[in-house]
Short mmCIF file of C-alpha atoms and ligand atoms in Angstrom, two decimals:
data_model
loop_
_atom_site.label_atom_id
_atom_site.label_comp_id
_atom_site.label_asym_id
_atom_site.label_seq_id
_atom_site.Cartn_x
_atom_site.Cartn_y
_atom_site.Cartn_z
CA MET A 1 -0.14 0.03 -0.14
CA GLU A 2 1.20 3.58 -0.76
CA PRO A 3 2.23 5.17 2.54
CA MET A 4 -0.25 8.16 1.91
CA ASN A 5 -2.97 5.32 2.21
CA ARG A 6 -1.67 4.42 5.69
CA ILE A 7 -2.64 7.06 7.84
CA PRO A 8 -3.50 5.49 11.34
CA VAL A 9 -7.15 6.48 12.39
CA HIS A 10 -6.07 6.49 16.11
CA VAL A 11 -2.79 7.62 17.16
CA SER A 12 -1.81 7.53 21.00
CA MET A 13 1.04 9.17 22.99
CA ILE A 14 2.77 7.99 25.96
CA MET A 15 4.24 11.57 26.90
CA ASP A 16 7.47 10.61 28.79
CA GLY A 17 10.68 12.79 29.55
CA ASN A 18 9.16 15.96 30.84
CA GLY A 19 10.96 15.69 34.06
CA ARG A 20 14.29 15.01 32.61
CA TRP A 21 13.82 17.70 29.89
CA ALA A 22 13.76 20.08 32.56
CA LYS A 23 16.66 18.84 34.74
CA GLU A 24 18.82 19.16 31.93
CA ARG A 25 17.88 22.78 31.80
CA GLY A 26 18.54 23.01 35.50
CA LYS A 27 14.62 23.68 35.87
CA GLU A 28 11.97 22.36 38.36
CA ARG A 29 10.17 19.19 36.89
CA ILE A 30 7.04 21.45 36.48
CA TYR A 31 8.85 23.51 33.71
CA GLY A 32 9.02 20.28 31.62
CA HIS A 33 5.12 19.65 31.86
CA PHE A 34 4.54 23.52 30.87
CA GLU A 35 6.70 22.86 27.95
CA GLY A 36 4.93 19.40 27.19
CA VAL A 37 1.67 21.04 26.50
CA GLU A 38 3.38 22.97 23.76
CA SER A 39 4.03 19.43 22.11
CA VAL A 40 0.48 18.58 22.71
CA ARG A 41 -0.47 21.49 20.72
CA ALA A 42 1.86 20.52 18.16
CA CYS A 43 0.71 17.13 17.71
CA VAL A 44 -2.77 18.31 17.60
CA GLU A 45 -2.12 20.49 14.56
CA ALA A 46 -0.16 17.79 12.94
CA ALA A 47 -2.91 15.28 13.35
CA VAL A 48 -5.39 17.46 11.79
CA GLU A 49 -2.98 18.31 8.91
CA THR A 50 -2.38 14.60 8.15
CA GLY A 51 -5.73 13.44 8.52
CA VAL A 52 -5.61 11.34 11.92
CA LYS A 53 -8.89 11.14 13.37
CA TYR A 54 -8.35 10.17 16.91
CA LEU A 55 -5.36 11.67 18.82
CA SER A 56 -4.86 10.62 22.43
CA ILE A 57 -2.37 11.31 25.25
CA TYR A 58 -1.46 9.47 28.47
CA ALA A 59 -1.41 12.77 30.71
CA PHE A 60 -1.92 11.06 33.98
CA SER A 61 -1.85 7.58 35.24
CA GLU A 62 -3.46 6.15 38.17
CA GLU A 63 0.07 5.84 39.64
CA ASN A 64 0.88 9.34 39.28
CA TRP A 65 -1.12 10.00 42.23
CA ASN A 66 1.75 8.86 44.10
CA ARG A 67 4.06 11.46 42.82
CA PRO A 68 5.09 14.24 45.23
CA GLN A 69 1.71 16.08 46.15
CA ALA A 70 3.27 19.41 44.94
CA GLU A 71 4.10 18.07 41.36
CA VAL A 72 0.46 16.53 41.53
CA ASP A 73 -1.14 19.86 42.21
CA GLY A 74 0.95 21.60 39.78
CA LEU A 75 0.01 19.06 36.97
CA MET A 76 -3.78 19.46 37.89
CA GLU A 77 -3.27 23.29 37.75
CA LEU A 78 -1.50 23.14 34.32
CA MET A 79 -4.37 20.81 32.99
CA VAL A 80 -7.20 23.14 34.07
CA LYS A 81 -5.41 26.07 32.53
CA ALA A 82 -4.48 24.24 29.57
CA MET A 83 -7.84 23.43 29.02
CA ALA A 84 -9.34 26.66 29.44
CA SER A 85 -6.97 28.46 27.47
CA GLU A 86 -6.95 26.04 24.29
CA MET A 87 -10.55 25.29 24.15
CA GLU A 88 -11.65 28.02 21.99
CA LYS A 89 -9.24 27.24 19.40
CA LEU A 90 -9.76 23.71 19.57
CA ASN A 91 -13.68 24.06 19.09
CA SER A 92 -13.14 26.60 16.24
CA ASN A 93 -10.81 24.05 14.66
CA GLY A 94 -13.47 21.28 14.92
CA VAL A 95 -11.64 19.44 17.54
CA ARG A 96 -13.93 17.04 19.83
CA PHE A 97 -12.28 16.90 23.33
CA MET A 98 -12.91 13.98 25.71
CA VAL A 99 -11.23 13.00 29.03
CA ILE A 100 -11.30 9.27 29.99
CA GLY A 101 -10.15 7.95 33.23
CA ASN A 102 -11.09 7.44 36.93
CA ARG A 103 -12.91 10.87 37.39
CA GLU A 104 -14.05 10.25 40.75
CA ARG A 105 -10.25 10.99 41.93
CA LEU A 106 -10.18 14.40 40.24
CA ALA A 107 -11.01 17.76 42.11
CA PRO A 108 -14.65 19.14 41.43
CA SER A 109 -13.33 22.25 40.05
CA LEU A 110 -11.31 20.14 37.44
CA ASN A 111 -14.24 18.00 36.76
CA GLN A 112 -16.45 21.32 35.74
CA VAL A 113 -13.85 22.39 33.58
CA ILE A 114 -13.58 18.94 31.73
CA ASP A 115 -17.53 18.70 31.60
CA SER A 116 -17.91 22.32 29.96
CA CYS A 117 -14.98 21.65 27.48
CA MET A 118 -16.52 18.25 26.59
CA ASP A 119 -19.80 19.78 26.18
CA MET A 120 -18.91 22.74 23.96
CA THR A 121 -17.15 20.33 21.36
CA SER A 122 -19.50 17.41 21.59
CA SER A 123 -20.45 17.52 17.99
CA ASN A 124 -16.98 18.45 16.28
CA ASP A 125 -15.60 15.81 14.04
CA THR A 126 -12.57 16.79 12.53
CA LEU A 127 -10.24 15.20 15.39
CA THR A 128 -11.21 13.64 18.56
CA LEU A 129 -8.45 14.62 21.23
CA ILE A 130 -8.57 12.17 24.26
CA VAL A 131 -6.89 12.87 27.52
CA PHE A 132 -6.53 9.79 29.44
CA LEU A 133 -6.54 11.51 33.00
CA SER A 134 -6.37 9.26 36.12
CA TYR A 135 -6.22 6.39 33.95
CA SER A 136 -4.89 2.71 33.84
CA GLY A 137 -5.23 -0.10 31.72
CA LYS A 138 -6.05 -2.43 34.96
CA TRP A 139 -8.43 0.13 36.12
CA ASP A 140 -10.29 0.10 33.04
CA ILE A 141 -10.58 -3.63 32.56
CA LEU A 142 -11.79 -4.12 36.42
CA GLN A 143 -14.46 -1.58 35.89
CA ALA A 144 -15.96 -3.03 32.84
CA ALA A 145 -15.86 -6.52 34.77
CA LYS A 146 -17.86 -4.95 37.72
CA LYS A 147 -20.42 -3.21 35.06
CA LEU A 148 -20.64 -6.79 33.44
CA ALA A 149 -21.15 -8.51 36.94
CA ARG A 150 -23.73 -5.82 37.76
CA LYS A 151 -25.47 -6.70 34.45
CA ALA A 152 -25.03 -10.70 34.88
CA ALA A 153 -26.82 -10.11 38.31
CA ALA A 154 -29.90 -8.16 37.16
CA SER A 155 -31.58 -11.27 35.51
CA GLU A 156 -31.54 -14.39 34.15
CA ALA A 157 -31.73 -13.24 30.64
CA ASP A 158 -28.96 -10.71 31.28
CA LEU A 159 -26.78 -13.56 32.93
CA GLU A 160 -27.28 -15.47 29.53
CA GLU A 161 -26.26 -12.63 27.60
CA VAL A 162 -23.01 -12.12 29.61
CA MET A 163 -22.06 -15.61 29.37
CA SER A 164 -22.65 -15.72 25.48
CA MET A 165 -20.51 -12.63 24.96
CA ASP A 166 -17.81 -12.59 22.40
CA ILE A 167 -14.44 -10.88 22.60
CA ASN A 168 -16.04 -7.62 20.60
CA GLY A 169 -18.87 -7.68 23.20
CA PHE A 170 -16.52 -6.70 26.06
CA ASP A 171 -15.53 -3.35 24.24
CA PRO A 172 -18.56 -1.28 25.26
CA PHE A 173 -18.19 -1.89 28.99
CA LEU A 174 -14.57 -0.17 28.74
CA ALA A 175 -14.06 3.54 29.51
CA THR A 176 -13.32 4.03 25.65
CA ALA A 177 -16.45 2.58 24.32
CA GLY A 178 -17.14 3.75 20.85
CA ILE A 179 -13.53 5.03 20.24
CA PRO A 180 -11.46 2.82 17.64
CA ASP A 181 -8.35 0.81 19.21
CA PRO A 182 -5.36 2.69 18.80
CA ASP A 183 -3.39 1.97 15.43
CA LEU A 184 -0.14 3.24 16.70
CA ILE A 185 1.10 3.92 20.27
CA VAL A 186 4.21 6.07 20.55
CA ARG A 187 6.31 6.48 23.82
CA THR A 188 8.93 9.11 23.99
CA SER A 189 12.26 9.22 26.29
CA GLY A 190 13.70 6.08 25.31
CA GLU A 191 11.64 3.83 27.53
CA SER A 192 10.29 0.75 26.20
CA ARG A 193 7.30 -0.10 28.23
CA LEU A 194 3.34 0.46 28.34
CA SER A 195 3.12 1.28 31.88
CA ASN A 196 -0.42 0.09 32.45
CA TYR A 197 -1.87 2.02 29.52
CA LEU A 198 -4.42 0.89 27.00
CA LEU A 199 -3.68 -2.75 28.05
CA TRP A 200 -6.90 -4.25 26.45
CA GLN A 201 -7.28 -1.96 23.55
CA GLY A 202 -3.49 -2.06 22.59
CA ALA A 203 -3.58 -5.64 22.08
CA TYR A 204 -2.87 -5.23 18.32
CA SER A 205 -1.20 -1.53 18.33
CA GLU A 206 1.99 -0.83 16.49
CA LEU A 207 4.31 0.28 19.13
CA LEU A 208 7.02 2.98 18.31
CA PHE A 209 9.53 4.03 21.06
CA VAL A 210 11.59 6.90 20.39
CA ASP A 211 14.41 8.62 22.26
CA THR A 212 12.91 12.05 22.02
CA LEU A 213 11.82 13.56 25.35
CA TRP A 214 8.22 14.76 25.21
CA PRO A 215 8.81 18.49 25.12
CA ASP A 216 10.82 18.03 21.90
CA PHE A 217 8.41 15.94 20.42
CA ARG A 218 6.89 18.51 17.74
CA LYS A 219 5.14 18.30 14.39
CA GLU A 220 8.26 16.89 12.38
CA GLU A 221 8.56 14.23 15.04
CA PHE A 222 4.96 13.48 14.90
CA LYS A 223 4.96 13.03 11.18
CA SER A 224 8.14 11.01 11.56
CA ALA A 225 6.13 8.53 13.73
CA LEU A 226 3.34 8.49 10.92
CA SER A 227 6.09 7.62 8.18
CA GLU A 228 7.51 4.77 10.52
CA TYR A 229 3.87 3.43 10.92
CA ALA A 230 3.27 3.22 7.16
CA LYS A 231 6.30 0.86 7.01
CA ARG A 232 4.72 -1.67 9.28
CA ASP A 233 2.99 -4.83 8.16
CA ARG A 234 -0.04 -5.51 10.33
CA ARG A 235 -0.81 -9.09 10.31
CA TYR A 236 -3.17 -9.44 13.44
CA GLY A 237 -1.69 -12.79 14.15
CA LYS A 238 -2.64 -14.09 10.56
CA VAL A 239 -0.35 -15.10 8.00
CA LYS A 240 -0.45 -12.71 4.74
C1 LIG B 315 5.73 12.35 31.71
O1 LIG B 315 6.98 12.72 32.15
C2 LIG B 315 4.91 13.53 31.84
C3 LIG B 315 3.68 13.36 32.64
C4 LIG B 315 3.21 12.48 33.72
C5 LIG B 315 2.54 14.49 32.38
C6 LIG B 315 2.18 15.20 31.14
C7 LIG B 315 1.27 16.18 31.11
C8 LIG B 315 1.08 16.84 30.33
C9 LIG B 315 2.08 17.37 29.11
C10 LIG B 315 -0.22 17.96 30.48
C11 LIG B 315 -1.00 17.76 29.32
C12 LIG B 315 -2.49 18.13 29.48
C13 LIG B 315 -3.36 18.91 28.59
C14 LIG B 315 -4.93 18.92 29.35
C15 LIG B 315 -3.08 19.33 27.40
P1 LIG B 315 7.76 12.46 33.58
O2 LIG B 315 7.55 13.62 34.29
O3 LIG B 315 7.54 11.10 33.79
O4 LIG B 315 9.35 12.59 32.70
P2 LIG B 315 10.40 11.98 33.59
O5 LIG B 315 10.14 10.58 33.03
O6 LIG B 315 11.57 12.42 32.63
O7 LIG B 315 10.56 12.12 35.09
#
């Protein structure tokens, strides 16, 4: 297939290396996170330019709650500010904004901003930007299993339905219901692991690990990642 026909539908980013980027410059870690928001903006623009329909970012994992309180507070403040300041522009560019994760752990003020951004952009369809916030793959699978357990307990007919479910039947119970699985997951900063991200949804994703630290990952790097994806041969376990 020609590379131009191989634009992934869903590209997902494990944004890593903000702290190291700041440290290299003798700055506080939060400075790296601030600069990381610029990379998010660049990737959104590149995704729109290249025709990617879903861009998702792993902004804060369930495990990240264990970071020093000052860094957690700084990151949460940064998210509120970034959402508030970027939303008009995202909206006017046709970007639908979503947050997925364990939102019960987020401050009410952050949840309010998220709800208003999601409402404002809900009918846009140029690009869907998904921020995974307070998210982990194991959390997602567990919450889906709990929903299923509740359904199975509702009636004999529901139990039968659950017991006869196939693999695809599980998808609607995940927090990502309705969103196509990521075609490409990129992790920056030279680390080669998934860190509890999209464990179910990433079963057949192409994985790309690059050395670039997240604050240096801009449009050119995004487009290079798409070129790398275009070379991959996706077989989904079959023989071609
Ligand atoms: C990983 O770097 C980065 C994070 C945990 C946070 C990234 C979050 C943002 C850039 C905010 C984006 C939010 C919106 C809503 C646009 P690290 O701190 O793990 O870096 P290190 O591995 O070098 O320590």
